[in-house]
Amino acid sequence: MKYLVTGGAGYVGSVVAQHLLEAGHEVTVLDNLTTGFREGVPAGAAFVEGDIRDAAKWLDSSYDGVLHFAASSQVGESVVKPEKYWDNNVAGSMALLGAMREAGVRKLVFSSTAATYGEPERVPIVESAPTKPTNPYGATKLAVDHMITSEANARGLAAVSLRYFNVAGAYGAYGERHDPESHLIPLVLQVAQGRRDAISVFGDDYATPDGTCIRDYIHVADLAEAHLLALTAAQPGEHLICNLGNGSGFSVREVIETVRTVTGHPIPEVVAPRRGGDPAVLVASADTAREKLGWNPSRADLAGIVADAWEFARHISTAREQ
Ligand SMILES: NC(=O)c1ccc[n+]([C@@H]2O[C@H](COP(=O)([O-])OP(=O)(O)OC[C@H]3O[C@@H](n4cnc5c(N)ncnc54)[C@H](O)[C@@H]3O)[C@@H](O)[C@H]2O)c1
């Protein structure tokens, strides 16, 4: 099959593109390189440097589907520059859906997020939970989910939205390198590499066993497998929404301790005030993904996730020095 991967020069998109190639598919990556890297595009994929808003220039009926990762995804930035998020995430996705309609490409897998739910009333979070995003990033992703539902209803699009919880780890040469980085594991690894003096722990007085926030970390390779399953499961006229997580969480302190063990570095930590809008516990119920996609994540071990991310971080540092 032939797939267009938007955002395939970024973290998750590059890992999924590599998995598609390994499964024997033909892949074109469309990316404007705003936060992605040309070397992130897997060898074997065709590359178009361009914007999803212009997707109509490249999309044609030879494609069997689109996997849509391209987005702006910094929560903090979305609060101060919401217009960037409505434009890139919502207007961009609308242009992409229009291009797909024009070209007759009728299958879509979309990167949605746990941020669509906001503060959960109950954990683990199920897909029928209320969606009350607490920041513009989550609101724009939820708006795209609604857009996709109406496209499926009106035009028979076969669509799956995958709501990722905390994506982590790496897959060989493909891993996480956001700038600025906001995700915990790569930030703690920056301390281990001497690129940062200490890690900030935002609040240690939450109602959790060690007082720090608990999050659901999912290995990016497990996540990639769900995308391939979603392409098979997608049905015309249906928009399936699935959470992707492990269903169990780790606290900030457990993550830091695991990085100490994996890297052998002491990792100094500094307790800072809580950040607004940070729920104590965010953990997914992934029962829908297991049932509807046949998804069976196998890399839930935190030490393994951190070890893969650590290997990638060292690989990138070596590449930077050369
Ligand atoms: N990383 C996570 O933990 C996480 C969690 C939940 C959801 N997501 C979602 O997954 C997707 C991928 O996230 P990521 O962490 O890989 O981000 P990333 O920033 O590494 O990748 C996004 C890619 O999209 C490209 N891009 C952005 N706007 C574009 C546009 N208008 N046209 C073409 N290309 C464009 C960027 O250059 C980049 O390569 C995003 O949609 C994000 O919202 C990520």
Short mmCIF file of C-alpha atoms and ligand atoms in Angstrom, two decimals:
data_model
loop_
_atom_site.label_atom_id
_atom_site.label_comp_id
_atom_site.label_asym_id
_atom_site.label_seq_id
_atom_site.Cartn_x
_atom_site.Cartn_y
_atom_site.Cartn_z
CA MET A 1 0.00 0.00 0.00
CA LYS A 2 1.06 3.62 -0.50
CA TYR A 3 0.73 6.08 2.36
CA LEU A 4 1.30 9.80 2.88
CA VAL A 5 2.82 10.49 6.31
CA THR A 6 2.45 14.13 7.33
CA GLY A 7 4.98 15.15 9.98
CA GLY A 8 7.16 12.13 9.18
CA ALA A 9 10.36 14.09 9.92
CA GLY A 10 9.23 14.47 13.56
CA TYR A 11 9.48 12.08 16.49
CA VAL A 12 6.41 9.85 16.25
CA GLY A 13 5.95 10.24 12.48
CA SER A 14 9.49 9.08 11.72
CA VAL A 15 9.08 5.93 13.85
CA VAL A 16 5.74 5.10 12.23
CA ALA A 17 7.14 5.77 8.73
CA GLN A 18 9.98 3.35 9.49
CA HIS A 19 7.48 0.71 10.67
CA LEU A 20 5.42 1.17 7.49
CA LEU A 21 8.53 0.67 5.36
CA GLU A 22 9.52 -2.43 7.32
CA ALA A 23 6.01 -3.80 6.68
CA GLY A 24 6.61 -3.39 2.94
CA HIS A 25 4.55 -0.25 2.29
CA GLU A 26 5.46 2.68 0.07
CA VAL A 27 5.80 5.91 2.07
CA THR A 28 5.92 9.60 1.20
CA VAL A 29 6.71 11.99 4.04
CA LEU A 30 5.24 15.51 3.81
CA ASP A 31 6.87 17.81 6.36
CA ASN A 32 7.71 21.52 6.48
CA LEU A 33 10.61 20.87 8.91
CA THR A 34 9.39 23.48 11.43
CA THR A 35 10.09 21.11 14.33
CA GLY A 36 11.23 18.03 12.41
CA PHE A 37 14.60 17.09 10.92
CA ARG A 38 15.44 16.06 7.37
CA GLU A 39 17.58 13.19 8.74
CA GLY A 40 14.52 12.00 10.68
CA VAL A 41 12.90 10.90 7.41
CA PRO A 42 13.66 7.19 7.11
CA ALA A 43 15.79 6.04 4.20
CA GLY A 44 13.43 4.42 1.72
CA ALA A 45 10.68 7.03 2.15
CA ALA A 46 10.12 9.71 -0.48
CA PHE A 47 10.32 13.21 0.99
CA VAL A 48 8.37 16.32 0.10
CA GLU A 49 9.34 19.49 1.97
CA GLY A 50 6.02 21.25 2.14
CA ASP A 51 3.08 22.30 4.26
CA ILE A 52 -0.10 20.33 4.96
CA ARG A 53 -2.06 23.43 3.98
CA ASP A 54 -0.77 22.78 0.42
CA ALA A 55 -1.35 19.01 0.55
CA ALA A 56 -3.51 19.19 -2.59
CA LYS A 57 -0.32 19.82 -4.61
CA TRP A 58 1.02 16.36 -3.83
CA LEU A 59 -1.87 14.12 -2.86
CA ASP A 60 -3.39 12.06 -5.67
CA SER A 61 -5.48 8.94 -6.10
CA SER A 62 -2.40 6.69 -6.05
CA TYR A 63 -2.41 6.94 -2.22
CA ASP A 64 -4.26 4.35 -0.12
CA GLY A 65 -4.34 6.52 2.97
CA VAL A 66 -2.87 9.29 5.09
CA LEU A 67 -1.27 9.14 8.54
CA HIS A 68 -1.48 12.66 9.94
CA PHE A 69 1.12 13.61 12.57
CA ALA A 70 1.95 17.18 11.45
CA ALA A 71 0.95 19.63 14.15
CA SER A 72 2.15 22.20 16.63
CA SER A 73 2.21 20.42 19.98
CA GLN A 74 3.74 22.55 22.74
CA VAL A 75 1.08 23.00 25.43
CA GLY A 76 2.71 26.11 26.96
CA GLU A 77 3.18 27.83 23.61
CA SER A 78 -0.45 27.13 22.71
CA VAL A 79 -1.55 29.18 25.73
CA VAL A 80 0.40 32.27 24.64
CA LYS A 81 0.06 31.84 20.84
CA PRO A 82 -3.33 30.12 20.39
CA GLU A 83 -3.77 31.48 16.86
CA LYS A 84 -0.73 29.45 15.72
CA TYR A 85 -2.46 26.28 16.98
CA TRP A 86 -5.86 27.00 15.44
CA ASP A 87 -4.15 27.79 12.16
CA ASN A 88 -1.65 24.93 11.95
CA ASN A 89 -3.66 22.20 13.64
CA VAL A 90 -7.23 23.02 12.65
CA ALA A 91 -6.92 24.98 9.37
CA GLY A 92 -4.03 22.69 8.36
CA SER A 93 -6.07 19.55 9.02
CA MET A 94 -9.07 21.02 7.21
CA ALA A 95 -6.91 21.68 4.14
CA LEU A 96 -5.56 18.13 4.34
CA LEU A 97 -9.05 16.64 4.58
CA GLY A 98 -10.09 18.76 1.58
CA ALA A 99 -7.11 17.51 -0.41
CA MET A 100 -7.99 13.91 0.52
CA ARG A 101 -11.60 14.45 -0.60
CA GLU A 102 -10.46 15.95 -3.92
CA ALA A 103 -8.00 13.11 -4.56
CA GLY A 104 -10.41 10.39 -3.43
CA VAL A 105 -8.09 9.21 -0.64
CA ARG A 106 -10.51 7.75 1.89
CA LYS A 107 -8.50 6.47 4.84
CA LEU A 108 -7.00 8.50 7.68
CA VAL A 109 -5.16 7.79 10.92
CA PHE A 110 -4.85 10.91 13.07
CA SER A 111 -2.60 11.72 16.06
CA SER A 112 -4.94 12.90 18.75
CA THR A 113 -3.99 13.30 22.40
CA ALA A 114 -4.88 12.74 26.05
CA ALA A 115 -5.00 16.56 26.24
CA THR A 116 -8.47 16.40 24.63
CA TYR A 117 -9.86 15.16 27.98
CA GLY A 118 -8.44 17.82 30.31
CA GLU A 119 -8.73 17.12 34.07
CA PRO A 120 -10.15 13.59 34.32
CA GLU A 121 -13.07 12.88 36.61
CA ARG A 122 -12.02 9.20 36.74
CA VAL A 123 -8.90 7.21 35.92
CA PRO A 124 -8.13 5.19 33.93
CA ILE A 125 -9.60 7.48 31.26
CA VAL A 126 -12.00 5.87 28.77
CA GLU A 127 -12.87 7.34 25.35
CA SER A 128 -16.42 8.20 26.48
CA ALA A 129 -15.05 10.42 29.29
CA PRO A 130 -15.94 14.14 29.08
CA THR A 131 -13.66 16.13 26.77
CA LYS A 132 -12.84 19.44 28.45
CA PRO A 133 -9.36 20.45 27.27
CA THR A 134 -7.56 22.86 29.58
CA ASN A 135 -5.34 24.43 26.89
CA PRO A 136 -5.61 25.52 23.24
CA TYR A 137 -3.44 22.60 22.08
CA GLY A 138 -5.95 20.06 23.43
CA ALA A 139 -8.86 22.15 22.13
CA THR A 140 -7.46 22.22 18.59
CA LYS A 141 -6.87 18.46 18.59
CA LEU A 142 -10.43 17.90 19.83
CA ALA A 143 -11.74 20.21 17.08
CA VAL A 144 -9.92 18.08 14.49
CA ASP A 145 -11.43 14.93 16.00
CA HIS A 146 -14.90 16.48 15.55
CA MET A 147 -14.01 17.50 11.98
CA ILE A 148 -12.99 13.93 11.18
CA THR A 149 -16.21 12.50 12.67
CA SER A 150 -18.32 14.71 10.41
CA GLU A 151 -16.19 13.85 7.35
CA ALA A 152 -16.66 10.13 8.10
CA ASN A 153 -20.43 10.59 8.53
CA ALA A 154 -20.92 12.80 5.48
CA ARG A 155 -18.38 11.41 3.01
CA GLY A 156 -17.61 7.88 4.11
CA LEU A 157 -14.06 8.54 5.29
CA ALA A 158 -12.54 5.54 7.10
CA ALA A 159 -10.85 7.15 10.09
CA VAL A 160 -9.12 6.31 13.35
CA SER A 161 -7.98 8.90 15.90
CA LEU A 162 -5.36 7.61 18.30
CA ARG A 163 -5.22 9.52 21.57
CA TYR A 164 -1.65 9.16 22.79
CA PHE A 165 -0.76 9.51 26.44
CA ASN A 166 2.97 10.11 27.15
CA VAL A 167 4.97 8.84 24.21
CA ALA A 168 8.53 7.87 25.12
CA GLY A 169 11.50 5.76 24.09
CA ALA A 170 13.10 5.48 20.67
CA TYR A 171 13.30 3.09 17.76
CA GLY A 172 16.90 2.76 16.62
CA ALA A 173 17.95 5.98 14.90
CA TYR A 174 14.49 7.55 15.36
CA GLY A 175 13.71 9.27 18.64
CA GLU A 176 12.62 12.38 20.48
CA ARG A 177 14.40 15.69 19.91
CA HIS A 178 11.99 18.55 20.50
CA ASP A 179 13.39 22.06 20.83
CA PRO A 180 12.46 23.35 23.32
CA GLU A 181 11.98 19.97 25.02
CA SER A 182 9.04 19.72 27.42
CA HIS A 183 8.77 15.97 27.95
CA LEU A 184 10.08 14.48 31.18
CA ILE A 185 12.25 11.56 30.02
CA PRO A 186 14.35 13.50 27.45
CA LEU A 187 14.70 16.36 29.96
CA VAL A 188 16.02 14.04 32.68
CA LEU A 189 18.37 12.48 30.12
CA GLN A 190 19.69 15.98 29.35
CA VAL A 191 20.72 16.17 33.04
CA ALA A 192 22.49 12.80 32.70
CA GLN A 193 24.34 14.17 29.67
CA GLY A 194 25.43 17.31 31.54
CA ARG A 195 23.35 19.55 29.27
CA ARG A 196 21.17 20.67 32.20
CA ASP A 197 22.17 21.02 35.89
CA ALA A 198 19.09 19.52 37.54
CA ILE A 199 15.57 18.37 36.81
CA SER A 200 12.63 20.43 38.10
CA VAL A 201 9.88 18.48 39.86
CA PHE A 202 6.73 20.58 39.54
CA GLY A 203 4.95 19.87 42.83
CA ASP A 204 5.62 17.08 45.30
CA ASP A 205 2.43 17.45 47.35
CA TYR A 206 -0.08 15.75 45.03
CA ALA A 207 -2.34 13.00 46.36
CA THR A 208 -0.11 10.25 44.95
CA PRO A 209 2.11 7.76 46.84
CA ASP A 210 5.29 9.90 46.51
CA GLY A 211 3.54 13.26 46.03
CA THR A 212 4.60 13.70 42.38
CA CYS A 213 2.38 13.49 39.28
CA ILE A 214 1.73 10.12 37.68
CA ARG A 215 1.68 9.71 33.90
CA ASP A 216 1.16 6.80 31.50
CA TYR A 217 4.32 6.24 29.39
CA ILE A 218 3.92 4.35 26.15
CA HIS A 219 6.85 3.10 24.07
CA VAL A 220 6.92 4.75 20.64
CA ALA A 221 7.37 1.36 18.94
CA ASP A 222 4.19 0.03 20.62
CA LEU A 223 2.49 3.21 19.46
CA ALA A 224 3.72 2.66 15.90
CA GLU A 225 2.26 -0.85 15.84
CA ALA A 226 -1.15 0.59 16.76
CA HIS A 227 -1.00 2.83 13.66
CA LEU A 228 -0.46 -0.12 11.34
CA LEU A 229 -3.32 -1.98 13.01
CA ALA A 230 -5.52 1.13 12.69
CA LEU A 231 -4.97 1.20 8.92
CA THR A 232 -6.39 -2.32 8.75
CA ALA A 233 -9.23 -1.69 11.21
CA ALA A 234 -10.50 1.58 9.65
CA GLN A 235 -13.97 1.17 8.12
CA PRO A 236 -15.66 3.51 5.58
CA GLY A 237 -18.08 5.90 7.29
CA GLU A 238 -16.71 5.21 10.77
CA HIS A 239 -14.51 7.30 13.00
CA LEU A 240 -12.98 5.11 15.68
CA ILE A 241 -11.30 6.86 18.64
CA CYS A 242 -8.81 4.86 20.73
CA ASN A 243 -6.63 5.80 23.68
CA LEU A 244 -3.07 4.55 23.53
CA GLY A 245 -1.37 4.01 26.87
CA ASN A 246 -0.27 1.17 29.11
CA GLY A 247 -3.05 1.58 31.65
CA SER A 248 -0.60 2.04 34.48
CA GLY A 249 1.44 5.06 35.39
CA PHE A 250 4.79 6.07 36.80
CA SER A 251 5.42 9.07 39.04
CA VAL A 252 7.90 11.81 38.19
CA ARG A 253 10.15 10.50 40.99
CA GLU A 254 9.95 6.94 39.66
CA VAL A 255 11.02 8.20 36.22
CA ILE A 256 13.96 10.11 37.70
CA GLU A 257 15.01 7.10 39.76
CA THR A 258 14.83 4.86 36.68
CA VAL A 259 17.03 7.32 34.74
CA ARG A 260 19.54 7.19 37.63
CA THR A 261 19.62 3.40 37.40
CA VAL A 262 19.87 3.25 33.60
CA THR A 263 22.47 6.01 33.17
CA GLY A 264 24.42 5.72 36.43
CA HIS A 265 24.17 9.51 36.83
CA PRO A 266 23.02 11.02 40.19
CA ILE A 267 20.41 13.38 38.54
CA PRO A 268 20.00 16.27 40.99
CA GLU A 269 16.38 17.38 41.36
CA VAL A 270 14.82 20.68 42.39
CA VAL A 271 11.24 20.90 43.66
CA ALA A 272 9.39 23.75 41.98
CA PRO A 273 5.78 24.99 42.44
CA ARG A 274 2.96 23.04 40.79
CA ARG A 275 2.14 24.07 37.20
CA GLY A 276 -1.44 25.16 36.59
CA GLY A 277 -3.60 22.55 34.89
CA ASP A 278 -1.36 19.56 35.74
CA PRO A 279 -3.69 16.76 36.92
CA ALA A 280 -2.27 14.46 39.65
CA VAL A 281 -2.84 11.27 37.63
CA LEU A 282 -3.30 10.77 33.87
CA VAL A 283 -3.63 7.12 32.96
CA ALA A 284 -5.34 5.61 29.91
CA SER A 285 -7.75 2.76 29.56
CA ALA A 286 -6.57 1.20 26.31
CA ASP A 287 -9.31 -1.46 26.25
CA THR A 288 -10.80 -0.04 23.03
CA ALA A 289 -7.46 -0.27 21.21
CA ARG A 290 -6.99 -3.83 22.44
CA GLU A 291 -10.49 -4.86 21.44
CA LYS A 292 -11.00 -2.96 18.15
CA LEU A 293 -7.44 -2.90 16.82
CA GLY A 294 -6.12 -6.09 18.39
CA TRP A 295 -3.33 -3.97 19.91
CA ASN A 296 -1.08 -5.64 22.43
CA PRO A 297 1.68 -3.31 23.69
CA SER A 298 4.71 -5.29 24.83
CA ARG A 299 7.24 -2.67 25.92
CA ALA A 300 5.63 -1.29 29.10
CA ASP A 301 8.76 -1.73 31.23
CA LEU A 302 9.93 1.78 32.18
CA ALA A 303 13.62 0.81 32.38
CA GLY A 304 13.44 -0.49 28.80
CA ILE A 305 11.73 2.69 27.58
CA VAL A 306 14.38 4.85 29.28
CA ALA A 307 17.24 2.66 28.01
CA ASP A 308 16.06 3.09 24.38
CA ALA A 309 15.68 6.87 24.85
CA TRP A 310 19.14 7.02 26.46
CA GLU A 311 20.76 5.18 23.55
CA PHE A 312 19.10 7.59 21.10
CA ALA A 313 20.14 10.67 23.15
CA ARG A 314 23.77 9.49 23.07
CA HIS A 315 23.54 8.74 19.35
CA ILE A 316 22.31 12.30 18.68
CA SER A 317 25.04 13.83 20.86
CA THR A 318 27.71 11.90 18.99
CA ALA A 319 26.21 12.98 15.65
CA ARG A 320 26.15 16.61 16.90
CA GLU A 321 29.85 16.49 17.84
CA GLN A 322 30.94 15.11 14.45
N1 LIG B 1 4.99 13.21 21.56
C1 LIG B 1 3.94 13.02 22.35
O1 LIG B 1 4.09 12.64 23.55
C2 LIG B 1 2.55 13.22 21.82
C3 LIG B 1 1.47 13.00 22.68
C4 LIG B 1 0.17 13.17 22.17
C5 LIG B 1 -0.02 13.54 20.85
N2 LIG B 1 1.05 13.79 20.05
C6 LIG B 1 0.79 14.20 18.66
O2 LIG B 1 1.57 13.38 17.80
C7 LIG B 1 1.99 14.11 16.65
C8 LIG B 1 3.48 13.99 16.49
O3 LIG B 1 4.11 14.50 17.66
P1 LIG B 1 5.69 14.56 17.77
O4 LIG B 1 6.02 14.49 19.22
O5 LIG B 1 6.27 13.60 16.82
O6 LIG B 1 5.95 16.05 17.27
P2 LIG B 1 7.13 16.62 16.33
O7 LIG B 1 7.11 18.10 16.52
O8 LIG B 1 8.39 15.88 16.58
O9 LIG B 1 6.62 16.26 14.87
C9 LIG B 1 5.67 17.02 14.17
C10 LIG B 1 6.16 17.14 12.75
O10 LIG B 1 5.19 17.85 11.97
C11 LIG B 1 5.84 18.81 11.14
N3 LIG B 1 4.87 19.88 10.87
C12 LIG B 1 4.27 20.71 11.77
N4 LIG B 1 3.40 21.52 11.13
C13 LIG B 1 3.43 21.18 9.81
C14 LIG B 1 2.76 21.64 8.65
N5 LIG B 1 1.88 22.65 8.71
N6 LIG B 1 3.03 21.06 7.46
C15 LIG B 1 3.95 20.05 7.37
N7 LIG B 1 4.62 19.57 8.43
C16 LIG B 1 4.36 20.13 9.64
C17 LIG B 1 7.05 19.24 11.96
O11 LIG B 1 8.09 19.80 11.18
C18 LIG B 1 7.47 17.93 12.63
O12 LIG B 1 8.38 17.20 11.81
C19 LIG B 1 1.48 15.53 16.84
O13 LIG B 1 0.29 15.68 16.12
C20 LIG B 1 1.23 15.61 18.34
O14 LIG B 1 0.20 16.54 18.64
C21 LIG B 1 2.34 13.63 20.50
#
